[in-house]
mmCIF file of C-alpha atoms in Angstrom:
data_model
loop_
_atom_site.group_PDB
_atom_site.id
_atom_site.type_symbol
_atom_site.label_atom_id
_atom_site.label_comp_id
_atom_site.label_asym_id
_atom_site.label_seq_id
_atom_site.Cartn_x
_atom_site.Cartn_y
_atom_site.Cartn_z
ATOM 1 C CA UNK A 176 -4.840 -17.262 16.374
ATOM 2 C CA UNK A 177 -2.424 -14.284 17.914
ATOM 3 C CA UNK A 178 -5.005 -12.012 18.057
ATOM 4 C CA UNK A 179 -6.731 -14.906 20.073
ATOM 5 C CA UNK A 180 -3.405 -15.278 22.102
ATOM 6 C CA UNK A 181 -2.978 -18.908 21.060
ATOM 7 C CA UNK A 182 0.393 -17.666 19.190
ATOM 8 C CA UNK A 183 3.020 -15.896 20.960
ATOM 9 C CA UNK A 184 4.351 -14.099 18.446
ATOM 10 C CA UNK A 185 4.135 -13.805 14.390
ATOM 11 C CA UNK A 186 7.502 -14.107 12.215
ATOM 12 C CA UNK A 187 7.406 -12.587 8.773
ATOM 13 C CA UNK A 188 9.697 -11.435 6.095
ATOM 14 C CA UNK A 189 10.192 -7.856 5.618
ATOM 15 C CA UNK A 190 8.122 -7.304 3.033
ATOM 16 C CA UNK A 191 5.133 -9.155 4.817
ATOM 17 C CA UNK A 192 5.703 -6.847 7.780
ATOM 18 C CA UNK A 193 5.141 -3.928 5.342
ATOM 19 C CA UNK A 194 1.582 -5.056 4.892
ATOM 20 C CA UNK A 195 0.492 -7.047 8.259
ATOM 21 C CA UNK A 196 -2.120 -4.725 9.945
ATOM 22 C CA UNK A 197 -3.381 -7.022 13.266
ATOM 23 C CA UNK A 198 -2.472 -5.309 16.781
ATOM 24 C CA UNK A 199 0.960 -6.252 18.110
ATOM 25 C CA UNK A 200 2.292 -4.779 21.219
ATOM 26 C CA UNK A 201 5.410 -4.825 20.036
ATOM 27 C CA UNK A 202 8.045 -5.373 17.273
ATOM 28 C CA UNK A 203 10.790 -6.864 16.625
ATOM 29 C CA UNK A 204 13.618 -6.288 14.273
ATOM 30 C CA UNK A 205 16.161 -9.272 13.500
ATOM 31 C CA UNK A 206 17.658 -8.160 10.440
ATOM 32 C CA UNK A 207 17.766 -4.376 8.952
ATOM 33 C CA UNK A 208 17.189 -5.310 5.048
ATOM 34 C CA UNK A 209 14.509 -5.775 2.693
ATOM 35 C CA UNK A 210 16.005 -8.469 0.154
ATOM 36 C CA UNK A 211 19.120 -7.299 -0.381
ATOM 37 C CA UNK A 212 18.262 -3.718 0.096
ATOM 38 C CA UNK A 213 18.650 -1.305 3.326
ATOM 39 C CA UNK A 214 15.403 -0.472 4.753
ATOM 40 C CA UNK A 215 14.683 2.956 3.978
ATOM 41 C CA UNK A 216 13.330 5.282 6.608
ATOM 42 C CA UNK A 217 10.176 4.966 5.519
ATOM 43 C CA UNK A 218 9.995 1.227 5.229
ATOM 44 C CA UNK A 219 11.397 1.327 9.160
ATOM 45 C CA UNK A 220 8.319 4.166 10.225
ATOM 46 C CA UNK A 221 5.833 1.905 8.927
ATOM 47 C CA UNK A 222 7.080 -1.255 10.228
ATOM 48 C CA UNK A 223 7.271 0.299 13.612
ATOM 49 C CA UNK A 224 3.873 1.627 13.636
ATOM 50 C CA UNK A 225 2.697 -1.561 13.747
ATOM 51 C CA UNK A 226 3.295 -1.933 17.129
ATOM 52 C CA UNK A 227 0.718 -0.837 19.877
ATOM 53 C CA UNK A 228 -2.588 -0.110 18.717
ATOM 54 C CA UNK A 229 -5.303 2.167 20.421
ATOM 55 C CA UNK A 230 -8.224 0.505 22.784
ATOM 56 C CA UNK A 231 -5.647 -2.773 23.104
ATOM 57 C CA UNK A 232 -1.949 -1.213 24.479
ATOM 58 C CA UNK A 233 -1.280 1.565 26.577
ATOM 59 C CA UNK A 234 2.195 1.896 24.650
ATOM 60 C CA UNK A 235 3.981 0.260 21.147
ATOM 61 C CA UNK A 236 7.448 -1.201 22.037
ATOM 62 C CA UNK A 237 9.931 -1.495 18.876
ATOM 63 C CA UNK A 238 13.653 -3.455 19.593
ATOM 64 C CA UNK A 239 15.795 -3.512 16.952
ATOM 65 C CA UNK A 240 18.706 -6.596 17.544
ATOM 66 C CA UNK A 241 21.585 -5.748 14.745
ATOM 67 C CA UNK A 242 24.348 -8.024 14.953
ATOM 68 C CA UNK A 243 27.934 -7.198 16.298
ATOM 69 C CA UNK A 244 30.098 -6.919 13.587
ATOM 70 C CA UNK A 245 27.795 -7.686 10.505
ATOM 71 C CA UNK A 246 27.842 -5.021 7.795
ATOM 72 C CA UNK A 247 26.284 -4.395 4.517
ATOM 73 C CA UNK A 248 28.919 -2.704 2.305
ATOM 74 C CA UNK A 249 30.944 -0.242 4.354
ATOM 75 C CA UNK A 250 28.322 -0.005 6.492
ATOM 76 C CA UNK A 251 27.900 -1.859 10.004
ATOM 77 C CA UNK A 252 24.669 -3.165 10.307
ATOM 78 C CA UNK A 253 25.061 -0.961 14.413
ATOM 79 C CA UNK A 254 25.389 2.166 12.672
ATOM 80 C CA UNK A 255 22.594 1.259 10.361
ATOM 81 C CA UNK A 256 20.231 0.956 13.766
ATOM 82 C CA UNK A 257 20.951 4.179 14.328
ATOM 83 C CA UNK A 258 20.481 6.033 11.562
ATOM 84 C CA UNK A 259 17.017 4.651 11.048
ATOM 85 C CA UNK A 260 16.020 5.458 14.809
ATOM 86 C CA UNK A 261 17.373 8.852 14.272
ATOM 87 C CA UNK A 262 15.680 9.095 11.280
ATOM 88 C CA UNK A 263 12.201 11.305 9.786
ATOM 89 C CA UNK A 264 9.589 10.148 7.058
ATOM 90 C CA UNK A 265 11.235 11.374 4.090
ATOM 91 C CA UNK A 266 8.626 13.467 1.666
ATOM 92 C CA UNK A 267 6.303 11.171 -0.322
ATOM 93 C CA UNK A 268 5.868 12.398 -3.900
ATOM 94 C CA UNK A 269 1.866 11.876 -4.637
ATOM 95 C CA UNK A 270 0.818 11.443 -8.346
ATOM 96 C CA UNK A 271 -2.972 11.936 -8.646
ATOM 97 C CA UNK A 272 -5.479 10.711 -10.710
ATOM 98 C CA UNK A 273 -8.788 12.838 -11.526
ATOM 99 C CA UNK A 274 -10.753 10.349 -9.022
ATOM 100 C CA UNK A 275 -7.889 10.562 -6.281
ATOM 101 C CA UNK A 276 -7.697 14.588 -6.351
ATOM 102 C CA UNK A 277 -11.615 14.984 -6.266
ATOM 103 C CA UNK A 278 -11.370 12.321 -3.066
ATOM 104 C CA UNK A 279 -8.464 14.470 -1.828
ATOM 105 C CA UNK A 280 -10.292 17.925 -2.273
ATOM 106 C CA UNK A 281 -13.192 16.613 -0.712
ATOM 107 C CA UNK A 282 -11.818 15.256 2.237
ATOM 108 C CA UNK A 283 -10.014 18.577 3.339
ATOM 109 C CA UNK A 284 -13.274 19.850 2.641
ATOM 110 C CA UNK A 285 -14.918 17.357 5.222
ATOM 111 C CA UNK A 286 -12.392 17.776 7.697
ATOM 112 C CA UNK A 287 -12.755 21.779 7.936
ATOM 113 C CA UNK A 288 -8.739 21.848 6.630
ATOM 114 C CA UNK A 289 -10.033 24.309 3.565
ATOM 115 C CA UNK A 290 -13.259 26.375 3.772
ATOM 116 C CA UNK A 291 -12.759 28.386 0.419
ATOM 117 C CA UNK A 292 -11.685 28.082 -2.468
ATOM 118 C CA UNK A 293 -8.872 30.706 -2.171
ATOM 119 C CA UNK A 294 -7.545 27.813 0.513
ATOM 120 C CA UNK A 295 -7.725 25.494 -1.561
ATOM 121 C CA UNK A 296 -5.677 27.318 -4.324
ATOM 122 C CA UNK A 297 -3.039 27.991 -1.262
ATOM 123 C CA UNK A 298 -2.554 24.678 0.152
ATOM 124 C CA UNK A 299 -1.959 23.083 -3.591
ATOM 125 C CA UNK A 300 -0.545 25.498 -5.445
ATOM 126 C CA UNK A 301 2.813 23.354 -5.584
ATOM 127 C CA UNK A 302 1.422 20.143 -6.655
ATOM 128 C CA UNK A 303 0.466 18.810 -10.002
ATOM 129 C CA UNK A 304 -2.825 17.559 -11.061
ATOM 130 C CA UNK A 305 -4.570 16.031 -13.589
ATOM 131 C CA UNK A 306 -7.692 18.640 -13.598
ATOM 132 C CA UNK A 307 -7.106 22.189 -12.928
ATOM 133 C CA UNK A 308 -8.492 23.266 -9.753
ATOM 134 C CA UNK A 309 -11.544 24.905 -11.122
ATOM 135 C CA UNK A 310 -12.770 22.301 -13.112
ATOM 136 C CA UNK A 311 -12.462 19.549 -9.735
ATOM 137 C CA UNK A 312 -14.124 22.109 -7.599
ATOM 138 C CA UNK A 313 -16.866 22.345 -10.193
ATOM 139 C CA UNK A 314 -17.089 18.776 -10.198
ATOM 140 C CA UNK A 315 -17.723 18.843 -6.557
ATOM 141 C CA UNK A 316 -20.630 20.944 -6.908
ATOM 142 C CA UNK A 317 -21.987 19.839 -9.770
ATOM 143 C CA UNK A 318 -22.314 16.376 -8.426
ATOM 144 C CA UNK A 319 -23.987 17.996 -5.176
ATOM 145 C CA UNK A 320 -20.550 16.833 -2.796
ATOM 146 C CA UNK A 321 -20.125 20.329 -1.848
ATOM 147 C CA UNK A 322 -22.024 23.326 -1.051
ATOM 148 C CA UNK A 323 -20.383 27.163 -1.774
ATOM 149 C CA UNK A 324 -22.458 30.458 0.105
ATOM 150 C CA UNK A 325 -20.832 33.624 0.657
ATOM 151 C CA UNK A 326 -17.248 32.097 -0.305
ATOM 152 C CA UNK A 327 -17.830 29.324 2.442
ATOM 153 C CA UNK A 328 -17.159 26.085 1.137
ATOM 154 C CA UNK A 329 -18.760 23.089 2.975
ATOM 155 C CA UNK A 330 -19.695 19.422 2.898
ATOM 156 C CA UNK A 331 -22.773 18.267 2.009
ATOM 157 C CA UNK A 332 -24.497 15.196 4.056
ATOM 158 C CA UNK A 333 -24.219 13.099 0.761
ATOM 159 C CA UNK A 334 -20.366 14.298 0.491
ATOM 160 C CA UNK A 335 -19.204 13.529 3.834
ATOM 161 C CA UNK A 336 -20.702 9.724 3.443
ATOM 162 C CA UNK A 337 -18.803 9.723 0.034
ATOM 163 C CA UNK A 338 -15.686 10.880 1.561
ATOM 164 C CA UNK A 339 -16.065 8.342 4.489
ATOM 165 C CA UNK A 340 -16.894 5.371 2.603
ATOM 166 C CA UNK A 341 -13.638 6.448 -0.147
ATOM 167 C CA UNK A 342 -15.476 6.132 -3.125
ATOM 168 C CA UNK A 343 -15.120 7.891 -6.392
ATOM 169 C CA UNK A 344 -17.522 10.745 -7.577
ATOM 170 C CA UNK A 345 -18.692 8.114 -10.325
ATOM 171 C CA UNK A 346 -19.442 5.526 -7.697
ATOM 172 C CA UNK A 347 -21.067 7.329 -5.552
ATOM 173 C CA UNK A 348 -23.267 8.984 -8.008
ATOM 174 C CA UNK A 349 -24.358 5.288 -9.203
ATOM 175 C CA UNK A 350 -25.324 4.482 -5.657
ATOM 176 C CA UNK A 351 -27.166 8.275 -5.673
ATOM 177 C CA UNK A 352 -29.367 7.650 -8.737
ATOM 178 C CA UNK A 353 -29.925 4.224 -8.478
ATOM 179 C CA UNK A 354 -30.989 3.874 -4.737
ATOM 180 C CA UNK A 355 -34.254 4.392 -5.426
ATOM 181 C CA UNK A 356 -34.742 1.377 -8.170
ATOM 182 C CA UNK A 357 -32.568 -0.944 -7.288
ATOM 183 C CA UNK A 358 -32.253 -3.691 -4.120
ATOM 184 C CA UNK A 359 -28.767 -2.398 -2.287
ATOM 185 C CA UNK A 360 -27.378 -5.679 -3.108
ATOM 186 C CA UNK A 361 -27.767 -5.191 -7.258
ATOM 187 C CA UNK A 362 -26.199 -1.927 -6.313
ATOM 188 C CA UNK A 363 -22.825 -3.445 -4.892
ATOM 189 C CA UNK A 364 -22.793 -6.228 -7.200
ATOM 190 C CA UNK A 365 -22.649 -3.757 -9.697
ATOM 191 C CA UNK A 366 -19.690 -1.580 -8.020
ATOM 192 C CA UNK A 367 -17.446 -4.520 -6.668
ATOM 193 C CA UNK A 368 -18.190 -7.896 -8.585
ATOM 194 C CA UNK A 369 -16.260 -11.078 -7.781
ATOM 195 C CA UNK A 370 -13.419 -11.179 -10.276
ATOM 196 C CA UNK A 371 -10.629 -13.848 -8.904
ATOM 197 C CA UNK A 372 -12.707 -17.064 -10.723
ATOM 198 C CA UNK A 373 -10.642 -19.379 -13.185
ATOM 199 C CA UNK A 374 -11.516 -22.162 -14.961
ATOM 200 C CA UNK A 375 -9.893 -25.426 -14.344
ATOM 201 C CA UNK A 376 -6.915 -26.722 -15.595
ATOM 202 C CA UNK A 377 -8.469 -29.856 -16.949
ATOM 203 C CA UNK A 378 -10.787 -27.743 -19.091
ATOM 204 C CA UNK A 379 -8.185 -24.886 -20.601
ATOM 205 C CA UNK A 380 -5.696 -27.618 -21.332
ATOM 206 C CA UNK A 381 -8.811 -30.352 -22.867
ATOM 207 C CA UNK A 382 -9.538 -26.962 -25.154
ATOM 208 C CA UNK A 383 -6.259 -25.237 -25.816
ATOM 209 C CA UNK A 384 -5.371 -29.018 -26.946
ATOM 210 C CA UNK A 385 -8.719 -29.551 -29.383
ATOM 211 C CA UNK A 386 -8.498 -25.492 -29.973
ATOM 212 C CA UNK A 387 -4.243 -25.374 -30.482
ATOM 213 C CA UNK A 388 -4.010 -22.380 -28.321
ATOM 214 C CA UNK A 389 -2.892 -21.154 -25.244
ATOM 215 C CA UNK A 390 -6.056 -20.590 -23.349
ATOM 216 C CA UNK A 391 -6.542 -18.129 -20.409
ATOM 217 C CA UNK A 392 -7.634 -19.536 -17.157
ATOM 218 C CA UNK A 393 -9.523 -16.516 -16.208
ATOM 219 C CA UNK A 394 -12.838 -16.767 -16.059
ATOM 220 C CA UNK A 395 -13.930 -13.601 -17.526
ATOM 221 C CA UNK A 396 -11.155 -12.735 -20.069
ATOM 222 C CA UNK A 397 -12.768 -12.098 -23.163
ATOM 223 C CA UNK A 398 -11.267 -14.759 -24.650
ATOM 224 C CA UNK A 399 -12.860 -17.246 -22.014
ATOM 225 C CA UNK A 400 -16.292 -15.806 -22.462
ATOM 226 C CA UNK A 401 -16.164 -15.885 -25.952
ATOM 227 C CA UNK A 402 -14.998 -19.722 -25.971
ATOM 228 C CA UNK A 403 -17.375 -20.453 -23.589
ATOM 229 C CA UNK A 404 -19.938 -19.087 -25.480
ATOM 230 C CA UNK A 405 -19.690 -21.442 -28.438
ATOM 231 C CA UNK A 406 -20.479 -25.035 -28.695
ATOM 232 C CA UNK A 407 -17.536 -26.004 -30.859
ATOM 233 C CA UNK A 408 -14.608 -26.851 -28.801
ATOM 234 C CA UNK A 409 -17.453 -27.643 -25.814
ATOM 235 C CA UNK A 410 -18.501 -30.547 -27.787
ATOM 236 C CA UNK A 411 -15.673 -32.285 -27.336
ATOM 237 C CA UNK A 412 -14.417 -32.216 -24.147
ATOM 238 C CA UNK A 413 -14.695 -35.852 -22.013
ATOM 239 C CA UNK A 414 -18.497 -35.945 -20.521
ATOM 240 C CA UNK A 415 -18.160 -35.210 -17.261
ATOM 241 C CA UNK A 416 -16.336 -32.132 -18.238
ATOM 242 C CA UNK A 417 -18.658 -31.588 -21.067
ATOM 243 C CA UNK A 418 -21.204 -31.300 -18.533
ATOM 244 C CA UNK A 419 -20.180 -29.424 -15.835
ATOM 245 C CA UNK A 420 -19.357 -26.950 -19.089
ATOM 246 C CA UNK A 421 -23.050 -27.061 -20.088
ATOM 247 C CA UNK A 422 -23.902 -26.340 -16.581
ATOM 248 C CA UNK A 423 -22.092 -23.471 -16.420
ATOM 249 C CA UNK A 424 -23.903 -21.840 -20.116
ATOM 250 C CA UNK A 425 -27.088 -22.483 -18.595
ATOM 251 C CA UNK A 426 -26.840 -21.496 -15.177
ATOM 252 C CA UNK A 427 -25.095 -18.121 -16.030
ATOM 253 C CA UNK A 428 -25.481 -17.260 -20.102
ATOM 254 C CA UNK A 429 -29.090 -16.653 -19.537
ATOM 255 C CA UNK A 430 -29.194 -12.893 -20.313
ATOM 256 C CA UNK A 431 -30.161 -11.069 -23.687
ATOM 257 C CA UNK A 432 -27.566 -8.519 -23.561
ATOM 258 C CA UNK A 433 -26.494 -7.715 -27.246
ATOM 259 C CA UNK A 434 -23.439 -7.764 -25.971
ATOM 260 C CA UNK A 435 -23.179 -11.281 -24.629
ATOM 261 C CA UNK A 436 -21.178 -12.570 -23.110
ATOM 262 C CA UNK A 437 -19.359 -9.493 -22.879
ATOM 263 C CA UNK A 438 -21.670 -7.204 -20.722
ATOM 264 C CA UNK A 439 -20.760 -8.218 -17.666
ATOM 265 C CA UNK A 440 -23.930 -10.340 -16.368
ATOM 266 C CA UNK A 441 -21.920 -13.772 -16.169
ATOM 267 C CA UNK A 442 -19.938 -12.470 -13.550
ATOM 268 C CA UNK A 443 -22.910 -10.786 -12.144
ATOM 269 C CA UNK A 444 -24.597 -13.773 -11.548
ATOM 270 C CA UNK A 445 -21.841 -15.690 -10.368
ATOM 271 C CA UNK A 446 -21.228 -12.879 -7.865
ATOM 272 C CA UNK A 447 -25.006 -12.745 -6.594
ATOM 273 C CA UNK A 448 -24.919 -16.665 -5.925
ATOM 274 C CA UNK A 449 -21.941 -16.360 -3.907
ATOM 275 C CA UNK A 450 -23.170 -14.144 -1.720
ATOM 276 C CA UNK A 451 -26.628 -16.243 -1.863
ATOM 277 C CA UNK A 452 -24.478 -19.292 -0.780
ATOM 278 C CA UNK A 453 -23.087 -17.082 2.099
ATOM 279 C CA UNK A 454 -26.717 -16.016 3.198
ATOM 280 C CA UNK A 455 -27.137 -19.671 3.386
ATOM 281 C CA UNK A 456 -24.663 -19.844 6.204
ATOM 282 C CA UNK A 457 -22.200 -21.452 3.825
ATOM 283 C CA UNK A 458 -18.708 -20.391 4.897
ATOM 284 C CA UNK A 459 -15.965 -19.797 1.865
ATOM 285 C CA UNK A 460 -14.259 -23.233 1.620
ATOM 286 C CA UNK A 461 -17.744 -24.840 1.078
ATOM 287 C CA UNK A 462 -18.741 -22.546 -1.194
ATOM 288 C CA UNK A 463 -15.184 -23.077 -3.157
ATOM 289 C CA UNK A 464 -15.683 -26.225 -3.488
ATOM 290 C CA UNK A 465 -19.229 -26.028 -4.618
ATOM 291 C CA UNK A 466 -17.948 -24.161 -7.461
ATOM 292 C CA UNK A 467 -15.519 -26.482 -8.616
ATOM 293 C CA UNK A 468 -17.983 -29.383 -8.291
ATOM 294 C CA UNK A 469 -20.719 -28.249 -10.141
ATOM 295 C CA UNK A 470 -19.282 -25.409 -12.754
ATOM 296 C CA UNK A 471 -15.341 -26.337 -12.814
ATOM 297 C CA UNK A 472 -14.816 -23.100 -11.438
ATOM 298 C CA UNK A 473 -11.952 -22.293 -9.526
ATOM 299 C CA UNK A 474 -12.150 -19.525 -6.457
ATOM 300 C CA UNK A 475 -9.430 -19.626 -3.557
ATOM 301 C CA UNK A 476 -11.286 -19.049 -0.379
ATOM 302 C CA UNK A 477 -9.153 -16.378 0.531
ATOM 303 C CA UNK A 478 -10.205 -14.940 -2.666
ATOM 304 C CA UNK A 479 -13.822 -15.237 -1.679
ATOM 305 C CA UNK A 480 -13.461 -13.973 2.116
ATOM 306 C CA UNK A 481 -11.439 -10.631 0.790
ATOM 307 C CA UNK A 482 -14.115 -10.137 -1.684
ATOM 308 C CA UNK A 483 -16.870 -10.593 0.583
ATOM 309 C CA UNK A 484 -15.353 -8.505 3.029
ATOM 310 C CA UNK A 485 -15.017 -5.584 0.345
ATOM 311 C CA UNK A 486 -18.782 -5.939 -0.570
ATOM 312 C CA UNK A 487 -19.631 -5.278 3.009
ATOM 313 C CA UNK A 488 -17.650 -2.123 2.390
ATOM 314 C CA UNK A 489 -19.717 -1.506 -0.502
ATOM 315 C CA UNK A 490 -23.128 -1.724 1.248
ATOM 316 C CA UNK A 491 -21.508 0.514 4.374
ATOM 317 C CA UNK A 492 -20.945 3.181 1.874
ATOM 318 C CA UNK A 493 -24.984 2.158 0.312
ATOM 319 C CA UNK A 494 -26.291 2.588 3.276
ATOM 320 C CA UNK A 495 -24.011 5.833 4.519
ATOM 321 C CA UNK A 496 -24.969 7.672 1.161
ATOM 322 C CA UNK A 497 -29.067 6.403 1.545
ATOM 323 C CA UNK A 498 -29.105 7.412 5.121
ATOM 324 C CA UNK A 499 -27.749 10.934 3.356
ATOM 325 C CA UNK A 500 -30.986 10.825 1.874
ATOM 326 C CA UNK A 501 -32.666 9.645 4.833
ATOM 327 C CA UNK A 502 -33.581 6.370 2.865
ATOM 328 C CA UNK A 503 -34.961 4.171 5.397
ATOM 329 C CA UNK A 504 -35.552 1.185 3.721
ATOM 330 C CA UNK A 505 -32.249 0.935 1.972
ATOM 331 C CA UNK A 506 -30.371 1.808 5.179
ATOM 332 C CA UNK A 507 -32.565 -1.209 6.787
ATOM 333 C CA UNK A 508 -31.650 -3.594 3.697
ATOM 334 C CA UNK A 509 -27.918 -2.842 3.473
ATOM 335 C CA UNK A 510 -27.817 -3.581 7.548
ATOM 336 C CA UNK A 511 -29.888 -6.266 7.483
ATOM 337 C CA UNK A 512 -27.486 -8.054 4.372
ATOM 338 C CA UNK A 513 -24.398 -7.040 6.743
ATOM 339 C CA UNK A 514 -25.432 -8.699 9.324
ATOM 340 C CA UNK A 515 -26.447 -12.109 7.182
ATOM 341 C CA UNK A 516 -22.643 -11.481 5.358
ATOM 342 C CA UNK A 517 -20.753 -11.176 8.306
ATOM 343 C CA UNK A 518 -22.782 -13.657 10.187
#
């Protein structure tokens, strides 16, 4: 609704304002505190950035409104306003994992910021790392991201769509060797399943009650699975639940997986029929409430919406790394299941 212009303005906490990311042509800053915590100057350059956003806004406004007299500590809440406007982004202390530096090297690489692998060396030498820098660069090549003649370092076509769709080496190399078997869909599925499902509350508490345990409401804790799996405490839940229950085992335990129902294609399959639902034109309230009607099954819709939004992502970066390859007919499948998604 504000980015319709049907609402004026949007009031959050601090904390909320950390993370809103819709364009605002301005901000507004009542109170100076986060909690019961000063902003820092961080906190305050990020908050301010929201305002004013590129293609909507020729400029960002930002007023701060401290109160007259107010303090925090021996601090007035004035003096406060003015040390933050006067203040710089203080350093940011990154701690990398083995996927994060490979997606870090390879991004400098993309953007022409290193070129060797002398510059490389140069540019990090200060930081720690998980992997020393030989072994990441040999990752790069080894997994084709990179290229190295005469001491020239440089992206490869199949690097630059891994570095621009921010997936891991491991990812990406899934959606590499599989592109050619699988439908693009399987291939996202695979990479970003639908995890936020729980089961009901009138099921975990029918069988922590016949069971005497606590039971997990998550839907694909191993505990769940493995209850769910079994017939004894199923038996005995009222019918209607008993059904729904039943439902559930035969709609989605279907598989021959050794390990079942541990391997993963339960939440597979619940993940494919979501997005069939959506395909269907069904929007992510209906298909909640399908779930809960026929499986007991509960998924918040904002749950659904955020997944469904990262599985586009998923088939982006599908069809960025198949048109790498110059793929047609995935490239043509991941934009045609975009299009039904965000349709």
């Amino acid at each position: 609704d504000f980015a319709n212009q049907k609402l004026g303005a949007v009031v959050t906490t601090a904390a909320l304002a950390a993370g809103v990311d819709f364009p605002a042509s301005q901000v507004l800053f009542e109170s100076l505190v986060m909690g019961n915590k000063r902003l820092t100057a961080n906190e305050f350059s990020q908050m301010l950035g929201r305002a004013g956003r590129p293609a909507y806004h020729d400029q960002g406004k930002v007023y701060l409104l401290p109160e007259v007299g107010r303090s925090y500590g021996d601090e007035t809440e004035e003096s406060q306003a003015m040390e933050l406007l006067a203040s710089e982004v203080e350093p940011v202390k990154v701690t990398y994992s083995e996927d994060s530096q490979l997606e870090q090297f390879l991004a400098d690489i993309c953007a022409g910021r290193a070129n060797t692998f002398s510059q490389l060396i140069k540019d990090y030498e200060n930081d720690e790392f998980p992997l020393e820098l030989e072994e990441a660069f040999s990752i790069l090549l080894d997994y084709h991201l990179v290229n190295e003649k005469d001491n020239i370092i440089s992206a490869t076509k199949y690097g630059r769509a891994v570095s621009v769709s921010f997936l891991s080496y491991g990812e990406a190399d899934f959606i590499r060797q599989n592109m050619l078997k699988m439908d693009p869909l399987d291939i996202a599925l695979e990479l970003e399943p639908f995890d936020n499902a729980y089961l009901s509350n009138r099921i975990t508490t029918q069988i922590g009650r016949i069971l005497k345990i606590n039971m997990s409401t998550r839907l694909f804790a191993d505990s769940t699975l493995d209850i769910l799996s079994s017939s004894s405490a199923i038996s005995k839940l009222e019918p209607h639940l008993r059904e729904r229950v039943m439902k559930l085992q035969m709609d989605f335990y279907t598989c021959k997986c050794k390990e079942r129902p541990f391997c993963g294609c339960f939440q597979r399959e619940l993940s494919r029929r979501i997005v069939k639902k959506r395909l269907n034109r069904r929007d992510p309230v209906e298909i909640s409430r399908k779930l809960m009607r026929d499986y007991e099954i509960h998924a918040y819709a904002g749950d659904i919406f955020s997944w469904l939004d990262s599985l586009i992502r998923m088939l982006e970066a599908v069809r960025k790394i198949a048109n790498a390859y110059r793929n047609k007919k995935a490239v043509q499948q991941s934009n045609q299941l975009i299009r039904q998604i965000e349709n």
